[in-house]
mmCIF file of N, CA and C in Angstrom:
data_model
loop_
_atom_site.group_PDB
_atom_site.id
_atom_site.type_symbol
_atom_site.label_atom_id
_atom_site.label_comp_id
_atom_site.label_asym_id
_atom_site.label_seq_id
_atom_site.Cartn_x
_atom_site.Cartn_y
_atom_site.Cartn_z
ATOM 1 N N SER A 1314 -41.973 172.924 106.363
ATOM 2 C CA SER A 1314 -42.968 173.133 105.324
ATOM 3 C C SER A 1314 -44.319 173.388 105.952
ATOM 4 N N PHE A 1315 -45.095 174.225 105.317
ATOM 5 C CA PHE A 1315 -46.457 174.487 105.743
ATOM 6 C C PHE A 1315 -47.404 173.855 104.728
ATOM 7 N N LEU A 1316 -48.311 173.037 105.196
ATOM 8 C CA LEU A 1316 -49.309 172.425 104.325
ATOM 9 C C LEU A 1316 -50.678 172.973 104.699
ATOM 10 N N TRP A 1317 -51.191 173.883 103.877
ATOM 11 C CA TRP A 1317 -52.504 174.462 104.177
ATOM 12 C C TRP A 1317 -53.581 173.399 103.998
ATOM 13 N N ASP A 1318 -53.500 172.656 102.907
ATOM 14 C CA ASP A 1318 -54.488 171.628 102.615
ATOM 15 C C ASP A 1318 -53.825 170.590 101.715
ATOM 16 N N TYR A 1319 -54.210 169.376 101.837
ATOM 17 C CA TYR A 1319 -53.689 168.321 100.976
ATOM 18 C C TYR A 1319 -54.614 167.119 101.035
ATOM 19 N N ASN A 1320 -54.433 166.247 100.078
ATOM 20 C CA ASN A 1320 -55.199 165.007 100.008
ATOM 21 C C ASN A 1320 -54.363 163.909 100.660
ATOM 22 N N MET A 1321 -54.839 163.352 101.758
ATOM 23 C CA MET A 1321 -54.065 162.345 102.490
ATOM 24 C C MET A 1321 -53.742 161.137 101.614
ATOM 25 N N ASN A 1322 -54.624 160.791 100.683
ATOM 26 C CA ASN A 1322 -54.351 159.651 99.799
ATOM 27 C C ASN A 1322 -53.097 159.882 98.964
ATOM 28 N N GLU A 1323 -52.841 161.137 98.609
ATOM 29 C CA GLU A 1323 -51.646 161.442 97.828
ATOM 30 C C GLU A 1323 -50.377 161.353 98.670
ATOM 31 N N MET A 1324 -50.500 161.459 99.967
ATOM 32 C CA MET A 1324 -49.335 161.331 100.843
ATOM 33 C C MET A 1324 -48.786 159.902 100.829
ATOM 34 N N ASP A 1325 -49.610 158.956 100.425
ATOM 35 C CA ASP A 1325 -49.147 157.570 100.331
ATOM 36 C C ASP A 1325 -48.068 157.404 99.272
ATOM 37 N N TYR A 1326 -47.977 158.361 98.345
ATOM 38 C CA TYR A 1326 -46.939 158.299 97.318
ATOM 39 C C TYR A 1326 -45.560 158.665 97.865
ATOM 40 N N LEU A 1327 -45.526 159.323 99.005
ATOM 41 C CA LEU A 1327 -44.250 159.702 99.611
ATOM 42 C C LEU A 1327 -43.668 158.501 100.343
ATOM 43 N N SER A 1328 -42.465 158.162 100.007
ATOM 44 C CA SER A 1328 -41.846 157.019 100.669
ATOM 45 C C SER A 1328 -41.282 157.435 102.028
ATOM 46 N N ASN A 1329 -41.172 156.474 102.896
ATOM 47 C CA ASN A 1329 -40.579 156.700 104.205
ATOM 48 C C ASN A 1329 -39.073 156.567 104.021
ATOM 49 N N PRO A 1330 -38.313 157.652 104.204
ATOM 50 C CA PRO A 1330 -36.880 157.593 103.920
ATOM 51 C C PRO A 1330 -36.139 156.582 104.794
ATOM 52 N N GLU A 1331 -35.147 155.953 104.192
ATOM 53 C CA GLU A 1331 -34.368 154.960 104.934
ATOM 54 C C GLU A 1331 -33.652 155.608 106.114
ATOM 55 N N LYS A 1332 -33.014 156.753 105.864
ATOM 56 C CA LYS A 1332 -32.342 157.483 106.944
ATOM 57 C C LYS A 1332 -33.261 158.597 107.413
ATOM 58 N N GLN A 1333 -33.439 158.702 108.697
ATOM 59 C CA GLN A 1333 -34.262 159.761 109.257
ATOM 60 C C GLN A 1333 -33.895 159.989 110.706
ATOM 61 N N PRO A 1334 -34.207 161.171 111.223
ATOM 62 C CA PRO A 1334 -33.848 161.460 112.611
ATOM 63 C C PRO A 1334 -34.613 160.573 113.597
ATOM 64 N N GLU A 1335 -34.039 160.375 114.753
ATOM 65 C CA GLU A 1335 -34.629 159.506 115.772
ATOM 66 C C GLU A 1335 -36.046 159.938 116.151
ATOM 67 N N TYR A 1336 -36.264 161.263 116.259
ATOM 68 C CA TYR A 1336 -37.573 161.743 116.711
ATOM 69 C C TYR A 1336 -38.711 161.355 115.756
ATOM 70 N N ARG A 1337 -38.379 161.048 114.514
ATOM 71 C CA ARG A 1337 -39.435 160.660 113.569
ATOM 72 C C ARG A 1337 -39.978 159.270 113.881
ATOM 73 N N LYS A 1338 -39.155 158.423 114.445
ATOM 74 C CA LYS A 1338 -39.555 157.085 114.910
ATOM 75 C C LYS A 1338 -40.219 156.251 113.825
ATOM 76 N N ARG A 1339 -39.724 156.378 112.589
ATOM 77 C CA ARG A 1339 -40.213 155.578 111.466
ATOM 78 C C ARG A 1339 -41.705 155.773 111.195
ATOM 79 N N ARG A 1340 -42.265 156.870 111.658
ATOM 80 C CA ARG A 1340 -43.693 157.120 111.443
ATOM 81 C C ARG A 1340 -43.968 157.466 109.980
ATOM 82 N N SER A 1341 -45.144 157.102 109.510
ATOM 83 C CA SER A 1341 -45.562 157.489 108.166
ATOM 84 C C SER A 1341 -45.962 158.963 108.192
ATOM 85 N N HIS A 1342 -46.066 159.550 107.023
ATOM 86 C CA HIS A 1342 -46.455 160.962 106.945
ATOM 87 C C HIS A 1342 -47.819 161.197 107.578
ATOM 88 N N SER A 1343 -48.725 160.281 107.408
ATOM 89 C CA SER A 1343 -50.081 160.471 107.948
ATOM 90 C C SER A 1343 -50.101 160.511 109.473
ATOM 91 N N GLU A 1344 -49.035 160.041 110.099
ATOM 92 C CA GLU A 1344 -48.984 160.039 111.563
ATOM 93 C C GLU A 1344 -48.525 161.367 112.162
ATOM 94 N N PHE A 1345 -47.974 162.276 111.324
ATOM 95 C CA PHE A 1345 -47.513 163.531 111.918
ATOM 96 C C PHE A 1345 -47.822 164.777 111.086
ATOM 97 N N LEU A 1346 -48.412 164.623 109.912
ATOM 98 C CA LEU A 1346 -48.795 165.794 109.130
ATOM 99 C C LEU A 1346 -50.220 166.199 109.451
ATOM 100 N N CYS A 1347 -50.494 167.481 109.276
ATOM 101 C CA CYS A 1347 -51.865 167.956 109.450
ATOM 102 C C CYS A 1347 -52.119 169.082 108.459
ATOM 103 N N CYS A 1348 -53.378 169.303 108.159
ATOM 104 C CA CYS A 1348 -53.785 170.436 107.316
ATOM 105 C C CYS A 1348 -53.930 171.659 108.216
ATOM 106 N N LEU A 1349 -53.191 172.690 107.916
ATOM 107 C CA LEU A 1349 -53.286 173.899 108.736
ATOM 108 C C LEU A 1349 -54.686 174.485 108.731
ATOM 109 N N LYS A 1350 -55.387 174.361 107.611
ATOM 110 C CA LYS A 1350 -56.734 174.943 107.538
ATOM 111 C C LYS A 1350 -57.665 174.360 108.592
ATOM 112 N N ASP A 1351 -57.359 173.146 109.057
ATOM 113 C CA ASP A 1351 -58.179 172.514 110.088
ATOM 114 C C ASP A 1351 -57.784 172.950 111.499
ATOM 115 N N LYS A 1352 -56.692 173.693 111.626
ATOM 116 C CA LYS A 1352 -56.162 174.075 112.937
ATOM 117 C C LYS A 1352 -56.328 175.550 113.256
ATOM 118 N N VAL A 1353 -56.886 176.306 112.329
ATOM 119 C CA VAL A 1353 -57.079 177.745 112.548
ATOM 120 C C VAL A 1353 -58.573 178.060 112.613
ATOM 121 N N LYS A 1354 -58.881 179.303 112.942
ATOM 122 C CA LYS A 1354 -60.283 179.717 113.035
ATOM 123 C C LYS A 1354 -60.995 179.471 111.704
ATOM 124 N N PRO A 1355 -62.274 179.068 111.768
ATOM 125 C CA PRO A 1355 -63.031 178.855 110.519
ATOM 126 C C PRO A 1355 -62.999 180.103 109.636
ATOM 127 N N ASN A 1356 -62.982 179.886 108.351
ATOM 128 C CA ASN A 1356 -62.981 180.951 107.327
ATOM 129 C C ASN A 1356 -61.678 181.740 107.250
ATOM 130 N N THR A 1357 -60.632 181.287 107.935
ATOM 131 C CA THR A 1357 -59.333 181.938 107.797
ATOM 132 C C THR A 1357 -58.805 181.657 106.398
ATOM 133 N N GLN A 1358 -58.405 182.707 105.726
ATOM 134 C CA GLN A 1358 -57.848 182.548 104.383
ATOM 135 C C GLN A 1358 -56.347 182.271 104.480
ATOM 136 N N PRO A 1359 -55.812 181.436 103.589
ATOM 137 C CA PRO A 1359 -54.373 181.126 103.641
ATOM 138 C C PRO A 1359 -53.499 182.369 103.616
ATOM 139 N N GLU A 1360 -53.868 183.359 102.802
ATOM 140 C CA GLU A 1360 -53.047 184.572 102.693
ATOM 141 C C GLU A 1360 -52.942 185.283 104.036
ATOM 142 N N ALA A 1361 -54.049 185.366 104.757
ATOM 143 C CA ALA A 1361 -54.038 186.027 106.067
ATOM 144 C C ALA A 1361 -53.183 185.245 107.054
ATOM 145 N N PHE A 1362 -53.297 183.944 107.040
ATOM 146 C CA PHE A 1362 -52.503 183.101 107.936
ATOM 147 C C PHE A 1362 -51.016 183.313 107.689
ATOM 148 N N PHE A 1363 -50.601 183.225 106.428
ATOM 149 C CA PHE A 1363 -49.181 183.332 106.123
ATOM 150 C C PHE A 1363 -48.652 184.751 106.328
ATOM 151 N N THR A 1364 -49.480 185.755 106.138
ATOM 152 C CA THR A 1364 -49.075 187.126 106.458
ATOM 153 C C THR A 1364 -48.757 187.237 107.946
ATOM 154 N N ASN A 1365 -49.575 186.635 108.777
ATOM 155 C CA ASN A 1365 -49.327 186.652 110.224
ATOM 156 C C ASN A 1365 -48.082 185.855 110.594
ATOM 157 N N VAL A 1366 -47.864 184.717 109.949
ATOM 158 C CA VAL A 1366 -46.652 183.927 110.217
ATOM 159 C C VAL A 1366 -45.421 184.757 109.878
ATOM 160 N N ILE A 1367 -45.432 185.396 108.715
ATOM 161 C CA ILE A 1367 -44.293 186.220 108.299
ATOM 162 C C ILE A 1367 -44.068 187.361 109.282
ATOM 163 N N SER A 1368 -45.140 188.014 109.720
ATOM 164 C CA SER A 1368 -45.013 189.110 110.690
ATOM 165 C C SER A 1368 -44.351 188.628 111.980
ATOM 166 N N GLN A 1369 -44.753 187.474 112.458
ATOM 167 C CA GLN A 1369 -44.159 186.930 113.688
ATOM 168 C C GLN A 1369 -42.686 186.582 113.477
ATOM 169 N N LEU A 1370 -42.359 185.995 112.346
ATOM 170 C CA LEU A 1370 -40.958 185.664 112.066
ATOM 171 C C LEU A 1370 -40.104 186.923 112.004
ATOM 172 N N GLU A 1371 -40.630 187.980 111.378
ATOM 173 C CA GLU A 1371 -39.877 189.228 111.252
ATOM 174 C C GLU A 1371 -39.616 189.874 112.603
ATOM 175 N N MET A 1372 -40.474 189.609 113.568
ATOM 176 C CA MET A 1372 -40.267 190.179 114.909
ATOM 177 C C MET A 1372 -39.106 189.506 115.643
ATOM 178 N N HIS A 1373 -38.744 188.290 115.249
ATOM 179 C CA HIS A 1373 -37.751 187.527 115.995
ATOM 180 C C HIS A 1373 -36.499 187.170 115.193
ATOM 181 N N PHE A 1374 -36.561 187.312 113.884
ATOM 182 C CA PHE A 1374 -35.452 186.884 113.035
ATOM 183 C C PHE A 1374 -35.191 187.912 111.950
ATOM 184 N N ASP A 1375 -33.975 187.866 111.411
ATOM 185 C CA ASP A 1375 -33.637 188.669 110.242
ATOM 186 C C ASP A 1375 -34.162 187.896 109.040
ATOM 187 N N THR A 1376 -35.200 188.391 108.409
ATOM 188 C CA THR A 1376 -35.827 187.668 107.299
ATOM 189 C C THR A 1376 -35.612 188.412 105.994
ATOM 190 N N ARG A 1377 -35.684 187.679 104.898
ATOM 191 C CA ARG A 1377 -35.588 188.247 103.555
ATOM 192 C C ARG A 1377 -36.626 187.555 102.681
ATOM 193 N N SER A 1378 -37.269 188.321 101.856
ATOM 194 C CA SER A 1378 -38.246 187.762 100.919
ATOM 195 C C SER A 1378 -37.627 187.679 99.535
ATOM 196 N N TYR A 1379 -37.901 186.591 98.851
ATOM 197 C CA TYR A 1379 -37.434 186.392 97.483
ATOM 198 C C TYR A 1379 -38.620 185.976 96.630
ATOM 199 N N ASP A 1380 -38.621 186.446 95.384
ATOM 200 C CA ASP A 1380 -39.698 186.002 94.513
ATOM 201 C C ASP A 1380 -39.393 184.585 94.020
ATOM 202 N N LEU A 1381 -40.402 183.919 93.515
ATOM 203 C CA LEU A 1381 -40.280 182.521 93.124
ATOM 204 C C LEU A 1381 -39.221 182.328 92.045
ATOM 205 N N GLU A 1382 -39.155 183.228 91.088
ATOM 206 C CA GLU A 1382 -38.180 183.088 90.001
ATOM 207 C C GLU A 1382 -36.752 183.097 90.541
ATOM 208 N N LEU A 1383 -36.448 184.008 91.450
ATOM 209 C CA LEU A 1383 -35.112 184.057 92.037
ATOM 210 C C LEU A 1383 -34.838 182.797 92.852
ATOM 211 N N ALA A 1384 -35.825 182.338 93.610
ATOM 212 C CA ALA A 1384 -35.654 181.119 94.403
ATOM 213 C C ALA A 1384 -35.359 179.927 93.491
ATOM 214 N N GLN A 1385 -36.032 179.854 92.358
ATOM 215 C CA GLN A 1385 -35.779 178.758 91.420
ATOM 216 C C GLN A 1385 -34.375 178.864 90.828
ATOM 217 N N ASP A 1386 -33.919 180.088 90.550
ATOM 218 C CA ASP A 1386 -32.554 180.283 90.054
ATOM 219 C C ASP A 1386 -31.538 179.853 91.109
ATOM 220 N N LEU A 1387 -31.778 180.233 92.364
ATOM 221 C CA LEU A 1387 -30.860 179.865 93.445
ATOM 222 C C LEU A 1387 -30.804 178.351 93.636
ATOM 223 N N GLN A 1388 -31.924 177.697 93.410
ATOM 224 C CA GLN A 1388 -31.980 176.242 93.567
ATOM 225 C C GLN A 1388 -31.059 175.526 92.573
ATOM 226 N N GLN A 1389 -30.767 176.177 91.462
ATOM 227 C CA GLN A 1389 -29.907 175.564 90.444
ATOM 228 C C GLN A 1389 -28.424 175.652 90.801
ATOM 229 N N LEU A 1390 -28.086 176.496 91.766
ATOM 230 C CA LEU A 1390 -26.695 176.624 92.183
ATOM 231 C C LEU A 1390 -26.277 175.379 92.959
ATOM 232 N N PRO A 1391 -24.980 175.045 92.949
ATOM 233 C CA PRO A 1391 -24.527 173.886 93.722
ATOM 234 C C PRO A 1391 -24.856 174.057 95.205
ATOM 235 N N HIS A 1392 -25.409 173.017 95.800
ATOM 236 C CA HIS A 1392 -25.752 173.043 97.219
ATOM 237 C C HIS A 1392 -25.915 171.612 97.729
ATOM 238 N N ARG A 1393 -25.834 171.486 99.040
ATOM 239 C CA ARG A 1393 -26.035 170.180 99.658
ATOM 240 C C ARG A 1393 -27.513 169.816 99.520
ATOM 241 N N LYS A 1394 -27.808 168.619 99.026
ATOM 242 C CA LYS A 1394 -29.185 168.241 98.749
ATOM 243 C C LYS A 1394 -29.747 167.264 99.767
ATOM 244 N N LYS A 1395 -28.973 166.888 100.764
ATOM 245 C CA LYS A 1395 -29.488 165.988 101.776
ATOM 246 C C LYS A 1395 -28.731 166.225 103.085
ATOM 247 N N THR A 1396 -29.319 165.759 104.142
ATOM 248 C CA THR A 1396 -28.674 165.835 105.440
ATOM 249 C C THR A 1396 -28.307 164.420 105.873
ATOM 250 N N ASP A 1397 -27.089 164.235 106.279
ATOM 251 C CA ASP A 1397 -26.663 162.923 106.790
ATOM 252 C C ASP A 1397 -26.987 162.862 108.275
ATOM 253 N N TRP A 1398 -27.695 161.851 108.684
ATOM 254 C CA TRP A 1398 -28.078 161.706 110.089
ATOM 255 C C TRP A 1398 -27.056 160.897 110.809
#
């Protein structure tokens, strides 16, 4: 997931999952999340950042774009909803 900006106080609502990969080391979200807007050049707009991310991904992977409505429809299909560690 990419988080351009968020309120850290709202991250307290996210629970620390009982099962998680070893590399997470039971850390809270505040210990490993960051706002991307704070990590890029000043005045970078989110649209420009994500356009560049997509361009880089397309250079190395077979990518496909889907509109939000189709993605929401696909989400309703049966699928695995969790990963067992």
